Amino acid sequence: MAQRLLDRSAAQSSLNVWEMAQSQLDDVATIIGLNQSVHAFLREPKRILTVSIPVRMDDGHFHIFEGYRVQHNMARGPGKGGIRFHPDVTLDEVKALAMWMTWKCALMNIPFGGAKGGVICDTKALSAHELENLTRRYTSEISIVIGPEKDIPAPDVYTTPQIMAWIMDTFSMQKGYSIPGVVTGKPISIGGSLGRDRATARGCLYVLNEAMRELGLEIAGARVAIQGFGNAGLHSAELMAADGYSIVAVSDSHGGVCNPRGLDVKGAIAHKAETGSVVGFRGGQRIDNRELIEYPCDVLVPAALEKVITAENAHRIQAKIIAEAANGPTLPEADDILHERGIMVLPDILANGGGVTVSYFEWVQDLQENFWEEDEINQRLRSKMVRAFKETLAQARRHNVNMRRGAYCVAIDRVAEATIARGLYP
Ligand code: GLU
């Protein structure tokens, strides 16, 4: 039901997600006076690969899945970005997500371009064996465009460290030797990085803490509502609760649970592990995903899918800060309403940039074959997040725009500078 609610609010938008990503670029191109040729160049992805993925299912028949790998821009380094396994994946969505990765890597100032992958599939309807077959065949099909120096995938919605391990193994078996640097978000035993599993949430917490200080808000007891209880949402709940925030509502694709006095986060995590959902957790009352967006809180963390904050619900949001752990949760028309209402939006490319930042650390460790302690990783992550927050805020102030536009100013400027420095081949 919750998924249907999310779908319905997405359908209200006039823009599809790719048009939304392009319009965000157009908007900031005007603000910074971006060179027109560079603007036209950045509006389209560099390379799109569509693959047909035949998979032998458990009953013996072949099912043909469709998948994509899109490389938006590689001016600053190899492509970087996750792989999404979801029934609603479209090529336009993957193009948008790839463009957002370009801006995210530039904002975090890590030497990568932007890329993204997706496969149209429902992981919950696949057996473990079918999921492995699908992952391996998809990897084999996209192996012509990925590699440690070319394009490095990672986890995204419904893809896990185990799936990353199959990607690493398939690519390595094809080449004949182990190549851990082809993918990040791997299990530690095969070259994964300490801290990568919680990095998205930890980075989100670091920038949220900066924003709270900036707005003069008290962290202890600040109420947080989190939509989505996957890697980003679950770990955000855990880390924010440990830092003194009060988690008043959480949800997953089945629905949610709320308690104005604060939820027992450990209990909710245990309930999800047992039953597959936070729904039915005794420590609170039932809430649906639509209600969660408007729930009384100080901080709203959308940590699921795109386009859940719309012109329709933006007027009713009660939070003072929105920290976008998900990619693309806010529609452009909603952004303007939130800005007018004085709500600070920490945009996706900033708020969830911790994931790809520790992916970068993982890739560096793999290439150097030298692994760091978790404290060192978290320290380096904090310094990159705080710097990106300050740069975003400075640009937002300089141009008198919201934080998303501020972040885009920083990112697009860096990508444009690299593009101009390299020049056009031939
Ligand atoms: N999927 C994550 C994101 O959207 C992580 C990407 C990565 O680590 O490469 O940022």
CSV table of C-alpha atoms and ligand atoms in Angstrom, one decimal:
chain,number,residue,atom,x,y,z
A,1,MET,CA,0.0,0.0,0.0
A,2,ALA,CA,2.8,2.4,0.9
A,3,GLN,CA,4.4,1.7,-2.4
A,4,ARG,CA,1.2,2.6,-4.2
A,5,LEU,CA,1.1,5.9,-2.2
A,6,LEU,CA,4.6,6.7,-3.3
A,7,ASP,CA,3.7,5.9,-6.9
A,8,ARG,CA,0.6,8.1,-6.7
A,9,SER,CA,2.5,11.1,-5.5
A,10,ALA,CA,5.1,10.5,-8.2
A,11,ALA,CA,2.4,10.5,-10.9
A,12,GLN,CA,1.3,14.0,-9.8
A,13,SER,CA,4.5,15.4,-11.1
A,14,SER,CA,4.5,17.0,-14.5
A,15,LEU,CA,8.2,16.3,-15.0
A,16,ASN,CA,9.7,12.9,-15.4
A,17,VAL,CA,12.8,12.3,-13.3
A,18,TRP,CA,15.2,12.9,-16.2
A,19,GLU,CA,13.5,16.2,-17.1
A,20,MET,CA,13.7,17.1,-13.4
A,21,ALA,CA,17.5,16.5,-13.4
A,22,GLN,CA,18.0,18.5,-16.6
A,23,SER,CA,15.9,21.4,-15.3
A,24,GLN,CA,18.0,21.5,-12.1
A,25,LEU,CA,21.1,21.9,-14.3
A,26,ASP,CA,19.4,24.5,-16.5
A,27,ASP,CA,18.4,26.5,-13.5
A,28,VAL,CA,21.9,26.7,-12.1
A,29,ALA,CA,23.5,27.2,-15.5
A,30,THR,CA,21.7,30.6,-15.6
A,31,ILE,CA,22.8,31.5,-12.1
A,32,ILE,CA,26.5,30.9,-12.7
A,33,GLY,CA,26.5,32.0,-16.3
A,34,LEU,CA,27.7,28.6,-17.5
A,35,ASN,CA,29.3,28.6,-21.0
A,36,GLN,CA,26.6,27.5,-23.4
A,37,SER,CA,28.6,24.8,-25.2
A,38,VAL,CA,29.6,23.2,-21.8
A,39,HIS,CA,25.9,23.4,-20.7
A,40,ALA,CA,24.7,21.6,-23.8
A,41,PHE,CA,27.5,19.0,-23.3
A,42,LEU,CA,26.5,18.4,-19.7
A,43,ARG,CA,22.8,18.1,-20.5
A,44,GLU,CA,23.2,14.6,-22.1
A,45,PRO,CA,24.9,11.5,-20.9
A,46,LYS,CA,28.3,10.5,-22.4
A,47,ARG,CA,27.4,6.9,-22.9
A,48,ILE,CA,24.3,4.6,-22.5
A,49,LEU,CA,24.4,0.8,-22.5
A,50,THR,CA,21.1,-1.1,-22.6
A,51,VAL,CA,21.5,-4.9,-22.0
A,52,SER,CA,19.2,-7.8,-22.3
A,53,ILE,CA,19.9,-10.3,-19.5
A,54,PRO,CA,18.8,-13.9,-20.0
A,55,VAL,CA,18.5,-15.7,-16.7
A,56,ARG,CA,17.8,-19.4,-16.1
A,57,MET,CA,15.0,-19.4,-13.5
A,58,ASP,CA,14.6,-22.2,-10.8
A,59,ASP,CA,11.8,-23.8,-12.8
A,60,GLY,CA,14.1,-24.2,-15.9
A,61,HIS,CA,12.7,-21.5,-18.1
A,62,PHE,CA,14.7,-18.4,-19.3
A,63,HIS,CA,13.5,-15.0,-18.2
A,64,ILE,CA,14.8,-12.0,-20.1
A,65,PHE,CA,15.5,-9.0,-17.9
A,66,GLU,CA,16.4,-5.5,-19.1
A,67,GLY,CA,19.3,-3.5,-17.6
A,68,TYR,CA,21.2,-0.3,-18.1
A,69,ARG,CA,24.6,1.3,-17.3
A,70,VAL,CA,24.7,5.0,-18.0
A,71,GLN,CA,27.9,7.1,-17.8
A,72,HIS,CA,26.9,10.7,-17.6
A,73,ASN,CA,30.3,12.5,-17.5
A,74,MET,CA,33.9,11.4,-17.0
A,75,ALA,CA,35.8,14.7,-17.2
A,76,ARG,CA,37.0,14.5,-13.6
A,77,GLY,CA,37.8,10.7,-13.5
A,78,PRO,CA,36.2,7.3,-14.0
A,79,GLY,CA,32.5,6.9,-13.8
A,80,LYS,CA,31.1,6.1,-10.3
A,81,GLY,CA,27.7,5.2,-9.1
A,82,GLY,CA,25.5,2.4,-7.8
A,83,ILE,CA,23.3,-0.2,-9.4
A,84,ARG,CA,19.6,-0.3,-8.6
A,85,PHE,CA,17.5,-3.4,-8.8
A,86,HIS,CA,13.8,-2.3,-8.7
A,87,PRO,CA,10.6,-3.1,-10.7
A,88,ASP,CA,10.1,0.6,-11.5
A,89,VAL,CA,13.6,1.2,-12.9
A,90,THR,CA,13.5,3.1,-16.3
A,91,LEU,CA,16.3,4.3,-18.5
A,92,ASP,CA,15.3,7.9,-17.8
A,93,GLU,CA,15.6,7.3,-14.1
A,94,VAL,CA,19.1,5.8,-14.5
A,95,LYS,CA,20.1,8.8,-16.7
A,96,ALA,CA,19.0,11.2,-13.9
A,97,LEU,CA,20.7,9.2,-11.2
A,98,ALA,CA,23.9,9.1,-13.3
A,99,MET,CA,23.8,12.9,-13.8
A,100,TRP,CA,23.3,13.4,-10.0
A,101,MET,CA,26.4,11.2,-9.4
A,102,THR,CA,28.4,13.6,-11.5
A,103,TRP,CA,27.4,16.5,-9.4
A,104,LYS,CA,27.7,14.5,-6.1
A,105,CYS,CA,31.3,13.4,-6.9
A,106,ALA,CA,32.2,16.9,-7.9
A,107,LEU,CA,30.7,18.4,-4.8
A,108,MET,CA,32.4,15.9,-2.5
A,109,ASN,CA,35.6,16.7,-4.5
A,110,ILE,CA,36.5,13.1,-5.2
A,111,PRO,CA,38.1,12.3,-8.6
A,112,PHE,CA,35.2,10.5,-10.3
A,113,GLY,CA,32.6,11.2,-12.9
A,114,GLY,CA,29.0,10.1,-12.7
A,115,ALA,CA,27.4,6.8,-13.7
A,116,LYS,CA,24.6,4.6,-12.6
A,117,GLY,CA,23.1,1.2,-13.4
A,118,GLY,CA,19.7,-0.4,-13.1
A,119,VAL,CA,17.9,-3.6,-13.7
A,120,ILE,CA,14.1,-3.9,-13.9
A,121,CYS,CA,13.4,-6.7,-11.5
A,122,ASP,CA,11.7,-7.4,-8.2
A,123,THR,CA,14.4,-8.9,-5.9
A,124,LYS,CA,11.7,-10.0,-3.4
A,125,ALA,CA,10.3,-12.3,-6.1
A,126,LEU,CA,13.6,-13.9,-6.9
A,127,SER,CA,15.3,-16.9,-5.2
A,128,ALA,CA,18.9,-16.4,-4.0
A,129,HIS,CA,20.1,-18.5,-6.9
A,130,GLU,CA,18.1,-16.5,-9.5
A,131,LEU,CA,19.4,-13.2,-8.0
A,132,GLU,CA,23.0,-14.5,-8.3
A,133,ASN,CA,22.4,-15.6,-11.9
A,134,LEU,CA,20.9,-12.2,-12.8
A,135,THR,CA,23.7,-10.3,-11.2
A,136,ARG,CA,26.4,-12.3,-12.8
A,137,ARG,CA,24.9,-12.1,-16.3
A,138,TYR,CA,24.2,-8.4,-15.9
A,139,THR,CA,27.9,-7.9,-14.8
A,140,SER,CA,29.1,-9.9,-17.8
A,141,GLU,CA,27.0,-7.8,-20.2
A,142,ILE,CA,28.2,-4.5,-18.8
A,143,SER,CA,31.8,-5.7,-18.3
A,144,ILE,CA,32.7,-3.9,-21.6
A,145,VAL,CA,32.3,-0.5,-20.0
A,146,ILE,CA,33.2,-1.1,-16.3
A,147,GLY,CA,36.6,-1.5,-14.6
A,148,PRO,CA,38.7,0.2,-11.9
A,149,GLU,CA,39.9,2.8,-14.3
A,150,LYS,CA,36.7,3.1,-16.3
A,151,ASP,CA,33.6,2.9,-14.2
A,152,ILE,CA,33.1,1.5,-10.7
A,153,PRO,CA,29.6,0.3,-9.6
A,154,ALA,CA,28.4,0.2,-6.0
A,155,PRO,CA,25.2,-0.6,-4.0
A,156,ASP,CA,22.0,1.3,-4.4
A,157,VAL,CA,18.3,0.5,-3.8
A,158,TYR,CA,17.9,-3.3,-3.2
A,159,THR,CA,21.5,-4.1,-4.0
A,160,THR,CA,23.7,-5.5,-1.2
A,161,PRO,CA,27.4,-6.3,-0.4
A,162,GLN,CA,26.7,-9.9,-1.4
A,163,ILE,CA,25.6,-8.6,-4.9
A,164,MET,CA,28.8,-6.5,-5.0
A,165,ALA,CA,30.8,-9.7,-4.2
A,166,TRP,CA,29.2,-11.5,-7.2
A,167,ILE,CA,30.0,-8.5,-9.4
A,168,MET,CA,33.6,-8.5,-8.3
A,169,ASP,CA,33.9,-12.3,-8.8
A,170,THR,CA,32.3,-12.4,-12.2
A,171,PHE,CA,34.5,-9.5,-13.5
A,172,SER,CA,37.6,-11.1,-12.0
A,173,MET,CA,36.8,-14.6,-13.4
A,174,GLN,CA,36.5,-13.1,-16.9
A,175,LYS,CA,39.9,-11.4,-16.6
A,176,GLY,CA,41.5,-14.4,-14.8
A,177,TYR,CA,42.7,-12.6,-11.6
A,178,SER,CA,41.1,-10.7,-8.7
A,179,ILE,CA,40.2,-7.1,-9.4
A,180,PRO,CA,38.6,-5.8,-6.1
A,181,GLY,CA,38.7,-2.2,-7.4
A,182,VAL,CA,36.0,-2.8,-10.0
A,183,VAL,CA,33.2,-2.3,-7.5
A,184,THR,CA,32.8,-0.8,-4.0
A,185,GLY,CA,30.5,-1.7,-1.1
A,186,LYS,CA,32.0,-5.2,-1.1
A,187,PRO,CA,32.2,-7.4,2.0
A,188,ILE,CA,35.3,-6.6,4.0
A,189,SER,CA,36.7,-10.1,3.3
A,190,ILE,CA,37.3,-9.3,-0.4
A,191,GLY,CA,38.5,-5.7,-0.2
A,192,GLY,CA,35.6,-3.8,1.2
A,193,SER,CA,36.2,-0.8,3.4
A,194,LEU,CA,35.4,-0.5,7.1
A,195,GLY,CA,32.6,2.0,7.6
A,196,ARG,CA,31.2,1.7,4.0
A,197,ASP,CA,27.9,0.1,5.2
A,198,ARG,CA,27.0,3.1,7.4
A,199,ALA,CA,28.8,5.8,5.4
A,200,THR,CA,25.7,7.2,3.7
A,201,ALA,CA,23.9,7.6,7.1
A,202,ARG,CA,27.1,8.8,8.8
A,203,GLY,CA,27.7,11.5,6.2
A,204,CYS,CA,24.0,12.5,6.5
A,205,LEU,CA,24.4,12.9,10.2
A,206,TYR,CA,27.6,15.0,9.9
A,207,VAL,CA,25.9,17.5,7.5
A,208,LEU,CA,22.7,17.5,9.6
A,209,ASN,CA,24.8,18.4,12.7
A,210,GLU,CA,26.4,21.3,10.8
A,211,ALA,CA,23.0,22.5,9.7
A,212,MET,CA,21.5,22.3,13.2
A,213,ARG,CA,24.4,24.4,14.5
A,214,GLU,CA,24.0,26.9,11.7
A,215,LEU,CA,20.3,27.3,12.5
A,216,GLY,CA,20.9,27.4,16.2
A,217,LEU,CA,18.9,24.3,16.9
A,218,GLU,CA,19.4,22.0,19.8
A,219,ILE,CA,20.4,18.4,18.8
A,220,ALA,CA,19.4,16.7,22.1
A,221,GLY,CA,15.8,15.6,21.7
A,222,ALA,CA,15.3,17.1,18.2
A,223,ARG,CA,12.6,15.0,16.5
A,224,VAL,CA,13.4,13.1,13.4
A,225,ALA,CA,11.0,11.4,10.9
A,226,ILE,CA,12.6,8.9,8.5
A,227,GLN,CA,11.0,7.6,5.3
A,228,GLY,CA,12.7,4.4,4.2
A,229,PHE,CA,14.4,1.7,6.3
A,230,GLY,CA,17.0,0.3,3.9
A,231,ASN,CA,20.7,1.0,4.2
A,232,ALA,CA,20.4,4.8,4.4
A,233,GLY,CA,17.2,5.0,6.6
A,234,LEU,CA,18.0,2.3,9.1
A,235,HIS,CA,21.5,3.4,9.8
A,236,SER,CA,20.4,7.0,9.9
A,237,ALA,CA,17.9,6.1,12.6
A,238,GLU,CA,20.6,4.2,14.5
A,239,LEU,CA,23.3,6.9,14.3
A,240,MET,CA,21.0,9.8,14.9
A,241,ALA,CA,19.4,8.2,18.0
A,242,ALA,CA,23.0,7.5,19.3
A,243,ASP,CA,23.8,11.2,18.8
A,244,GLY,CA,20.8,12.4,20.9
A,245,TYR,CA,18.1,12.9,18.3
A,246,SER,CA,14.6,11.5,19.0
A,247,ILE,CA,13.4,9.3,16.2
A,248,VAL,CA,9.6,9.9,16.1
A,249,ALA,CA,8.6,8.1,12.9
A,250,VAL,CA,10.1,5.5,10.6
A,251,SER,CA,8.7,3.6,7.6
A,252,ASP,CA,9.5,1.1,4.8
A,253,SER,CA,7.7,0.1,1.6
A,254,HIS,CA,4.9,-1.5,3.6
A,255,GLY,CA,4.2,1.5,5.8
A,256,GLY,CA,5.4,3.0,9.1
A,257,VAL,CA,5.3,3.5,12.8
A,258,CYS,CA,5.3,6.7,14.8
A,259,ASN,CA,5.6,7.8,18.5
A,260,PRO,CA,5.8,11.5,19.4
A,261,ARG,CA,7.8,10.6,22.5
A,262,GLY,CA,10.4,8.8,20.4
A,263,LEU,CA,10.7,5.2,19.1
A,264,ASP,CA,12.9,2.5,20.5
A,265,VAL,CA,15.1,2.3,17.4
A,266,LYS,CA,16.9,-0.9,18.4
A,267,GLY,CA,13.4,-2.5,18.9
A,268,ALA,CA,12.2,-1.3,15.5
A,269,ILE,CA,15.4,-2.7,13.8
A,270,ALA,CA,14.8,-6.1,15.5
A,271,HIS,CA,11.2,-6.1,14.5
A,272,LYS,CA,12.1,-5.4,10.9
A,273,ALA,CA,14.7,-8.2,11.0
A,274,GLU,CA,12.1,-10.6,12.3
A,275,THR,CA,9.1,-9.7,10.2
A,276,GLY,CA,10.5,-8.0,7.1
A,277,SER,CA,8.9,-4.6,8.0
A,278,VAL,CA,8.7,-2.0,10.8
A,279,VAL,CA,4.9,-2.2,10.5
A,280,GLY,CA,3.4,-3.8,13.5
A,281,PHE,CA,6.2,-2.7,15.8
A,282,ARG,CA,4.6,-2.4,19.3
A,283,GLY,CA,6.5,0.8,20.3
A,284,GLY,CA,4.3,3.1,18.3
A,285,GLN,CA,1.2,3.7,16.2
A,286,ARG,CA,0.7,2.8,12.5
A,287,ILE,CA,1.3,5.6,10.0
A,288,ASP,CA,1.5,5.5,6.2
A,289,ASN,CA,4.3,6.9,4.0
A,290,ARG,CA,2.2,9.9,3.0
A,291,GLU,CA,1.5,10.8,6.6
A,292,LEU,CA,5.1,10.4,7.5
A,293,ILE,CA,6.2,13.3,5.2
A,294,GLU,CA,3.9,15.6,7.1
A,295,TYR,CA,4.5,14.2,10.6
A,296,PRO,CA,5.3,16.8,13.3
A,297,CYS,CA,9.1,16.8,13.6
A,298,ASP,CA,12.2,19.1,13.4
A,299,VAL,CA,14.1,17.0,10.8
A,300,LEU,CA,12.6,15.0,7.9
A,301,VAL,CA,14.8,12.4,6.3
A,302,PRO,CA,13.4,11.0,3.0
A,303,ALA,CA,15.5,7.9,2.6
A,304,ALA,CA,13.6,5.9,0.0
A,305,LEU,CA,12.7,6.8,-3.6
A,306,GLU,CA,12.3,9.9,-5.8
A,307,LYS,CA,9.6,12.5,-6.0
A,308,VAL,CA,7.9,12.1,-2.6
A,309,ILE,CA,8.0,15.8,-1.7
A,310,THR,CA,5.7,17.6,-4.1
A,311,ALA,CA,4.0,20.9,-4.6
A,312,GLU,CA,0.9,19.2,-3.0
A,313,ASN,CA,2.5,18.2,0.4
A,314,ALA,CA,5.4,20.8,0.6
A,315,HIS,CA,3.0,23.3,2.3
A,316,ARG,CA,2.2,20.9,5.1
A,317,ILE,CA,5.7,19.7,6.0
A,318,GLN,CA,6.5,20.7,9.6
A,319,ALA,CA,10.2,20.0,9.7
A,320,LYS,CA,12.8,22.8,9.9
A,321,ILE,CA,15.4,20.8,8.0
A,322,ILE,CA,15.0,18.2,5.3
A,323,ALA,CA,18.0,15.9,4.9
A,324,GLU,CA,17.8,14.1,1.6
A,325,ALA,CA,19.3,10.6,2.2
A,326,ALA,CA,17.4,9.4,-0.9
A,327,ASN,CA,18.3,10.6,-4.4
A,328,GLY,CA,15.8,13.1,-6.0
A,329,PRO,CA,13.1,13.0,-3.3
A,330,THR,CA,12.0,16.7,-3.9
A,331,LEU,CA,10.4,18.0,-7.0
A,332,PRO,CA,11.6,21.4,-8.3
A,333,GLU,CA,8.2,23.1,-7.6
A,334,ALA,CA,8.3,21.8,-4.0
A,335,ASP,CA,11.9,23.2,-3.6
A,336,ASP,CA,10.6,26.7,-4.2
A,337,ILE,CA,7.8,26.3,-1.7
A,338,LEU,CA,10.1,24.9,1.0
A,339,HIS,CA,12.6,27.8,0.4
A,340,GLU,CA,9.9,30.4,0.7
A,341,ARG,CA,8.7,28.7,4.0
A,342,GLY,CA,12.3,29.0,5.4
A,343,ILE,CA,12.8,25.2,5.5
A,344,MET,CA,16.4,24.3,4.9
A,345,VAL,CA,16.8,21.4,2.4
A,346,LEU,CA,20.1,19.6,2.6
A,347,PRO,CA,20.1,18.3,-1.0
A,348,ASP,CA,20.8,14.7,-2.0
A,349,ILE,CA,24.1,15.3,-3.6
A,350,LEU,CA,25.3,16.7,-0.2
A,351,ALA,CA,23.3,14.8,2.4
A,352,ASN,CA,23.9,11.3,0.9
A,353,GLY,CA,27.4,12.1,-0.5
A,354,GLY,CA,29.0,10.1,2.4
A,355,GLY,CA,28.2,6.8,0.6
A,356,VAL,CA,30.2,7.5,-2.5
A,357,THR,CA,32.9,9.3,-0.5
A,358,VAL,CA,33.7,6.1,1.5
A,359,SER,CA,33.3,4.2,-1.8
A,360,TYR,CA,36.2,6.4,-3.0
A,361,PHE,CA,38.2,5.5,0.1
A,362,GLU,CA,37.4,1.8,-0.6
A,363,TRP,CA,38.7,2.1,-4.2
A,364,VAL,CA,41.9,3.9,-3.0
A,365,GLN,CA,42.5,1.2,-0.4
A,366,ASP,CA,41.9,-1.6,-3.0
A,367,LEU,CA,44.3,0.1,-5.5
A,368,GLN,CA,47.0,0.6,-2.8
A,369,GLU,CA,46.3,-2.8,-1.2
A,370,ASN,CA,46.6,-1.0,2.1
A,371,PHE,CA,43.6,-0.8,4.4
A,372,TRP,CA,42.8,1.9,6.9
A,373,GLU,CA,41.3,1.8,10.5
A,374,GLU,CA,37.6,2.8,10.8
A,375,ASP,CA,38.4,5.8,12.9
A,376,GLU,CA,40.6,7.2,10.2
A,377,ILE,CA,37.9,6.6,7.6
A,378,ASN,CA,35.2,8.3,9.7
A,379,GLN,CA,37.5,11.3,10.3
A,380,ARG,CA,38.3,11.7,6.6
A,381,LEU,CA,34.6,11.4,5.9
A,382,ARG,CA,33.7,14.0,8.4
A,383,SER,CA,36.2,16.5,7.0
A,384,LYS,CA,34.9,16.0,3.5
A,385,MET,CA,31.3,16.4,4.5
A,386,VAL,CA,31.9,19.5,6.6
A,387,ARG,CA,33.9,21.1,3.8
A,388,ALA,CA,31.1,20.3,1.3
A,389,PHE,CA,28.5,21.7,3.6
A,390,LYS,CA,30.5,25.0,4.1
A,391,GLU,CA,31.1,25.4,0.4
A,392,THR,CA,27.4,24.8,-0.4
A,393,LEU,CA,26.3,27.3,2.3
A,394,ALA,CA,28.8,29.9,1.0
A,395,GLN,CA,27.5,29.6,-2.6
A,396,ALA,CA,23.8,29.6,-1.4
A,397,ARG,CA,24.5,32.9,0.4
A,398,ARG,CA,26.6,34.4,-2.4
A,399,HIS,CA,23.8,33.9,-5.0
A,400,ASN,CA,21.0,34.2,-2.4
A,401,VAL,CA,19.5,30.8,-3.4
A,402,ASN,CA,18.6,27.6,-1.6
A,403,MET,CA,21.1,24.9,-0.6
A,404,ARG,CA,20.4,22.7,-3.6
A,405,ARG,CA,21.3,25.5,-6.0
A,406,GLY,CA,24.3,26.3,-3.8
A,407,ALA,CA,25.5,22.7,-4.0
A,408,TYR,CA,25.0,22.7,-7.8
A,409,CYS,CA,26.9,25.9,-8.2
A,410,VAL,CA,30.0,24.3,-6.5
A,411,ALA,CA,29.6,21.0,-8.4
A,412,ILE,CA,28.8,22.3,-11.9
A,413,ASP,CA,31.6,24.8,-11.7
A,414,ARG,CA,34.1,22.0,-10.9
A,415,VAL,CA,32.9,19.8,-13.8
A,416,ALA,CA,32.8,22.8,-16.2
A,417,GLU,CA,36.4,23.7,-15.2
A,418,ALA,CA,37.6,20.1,-15.8
A,419,THR,CA,35.7,20.0,-19.1
A,420,ILE,CA,37.2,23.3,-20.3
A,421,ALA,CA,40.7,22.3,-19.2
A,422,ARG,CA,40.6,19.1,-21.1
A,423,GLY,CA,39.1,20.7,-24.2
A,424,LEU,CA,37.2,18.9,-27.0
A,425,TYR,CA,38.6,15.8,-28.8
A,426,PRO,CA,39.5,15.8,-31.6
B,1,GLU,N1,24.3,4.5,-4.6
B,1,GLU,C1,25.0,5.5,-3.8
B,1,GLU,C2,24.6,6.9,-4.2
B,1,GLU,O1,23.6,7.1,-4.9
B,1,GLU,C3,26.4,5.1,-3.7
B,1,GLU,C4,27.2,5.3,-5.0
B,1,GLU,C5,28.7,4.8,-4.8
B,1,GLU,O2,29.1,4.5,-3.8
B,1,GLU,O3,29.3,4.7,-5.9
B,1,GLU,O4,25.4,7.8,-4.0
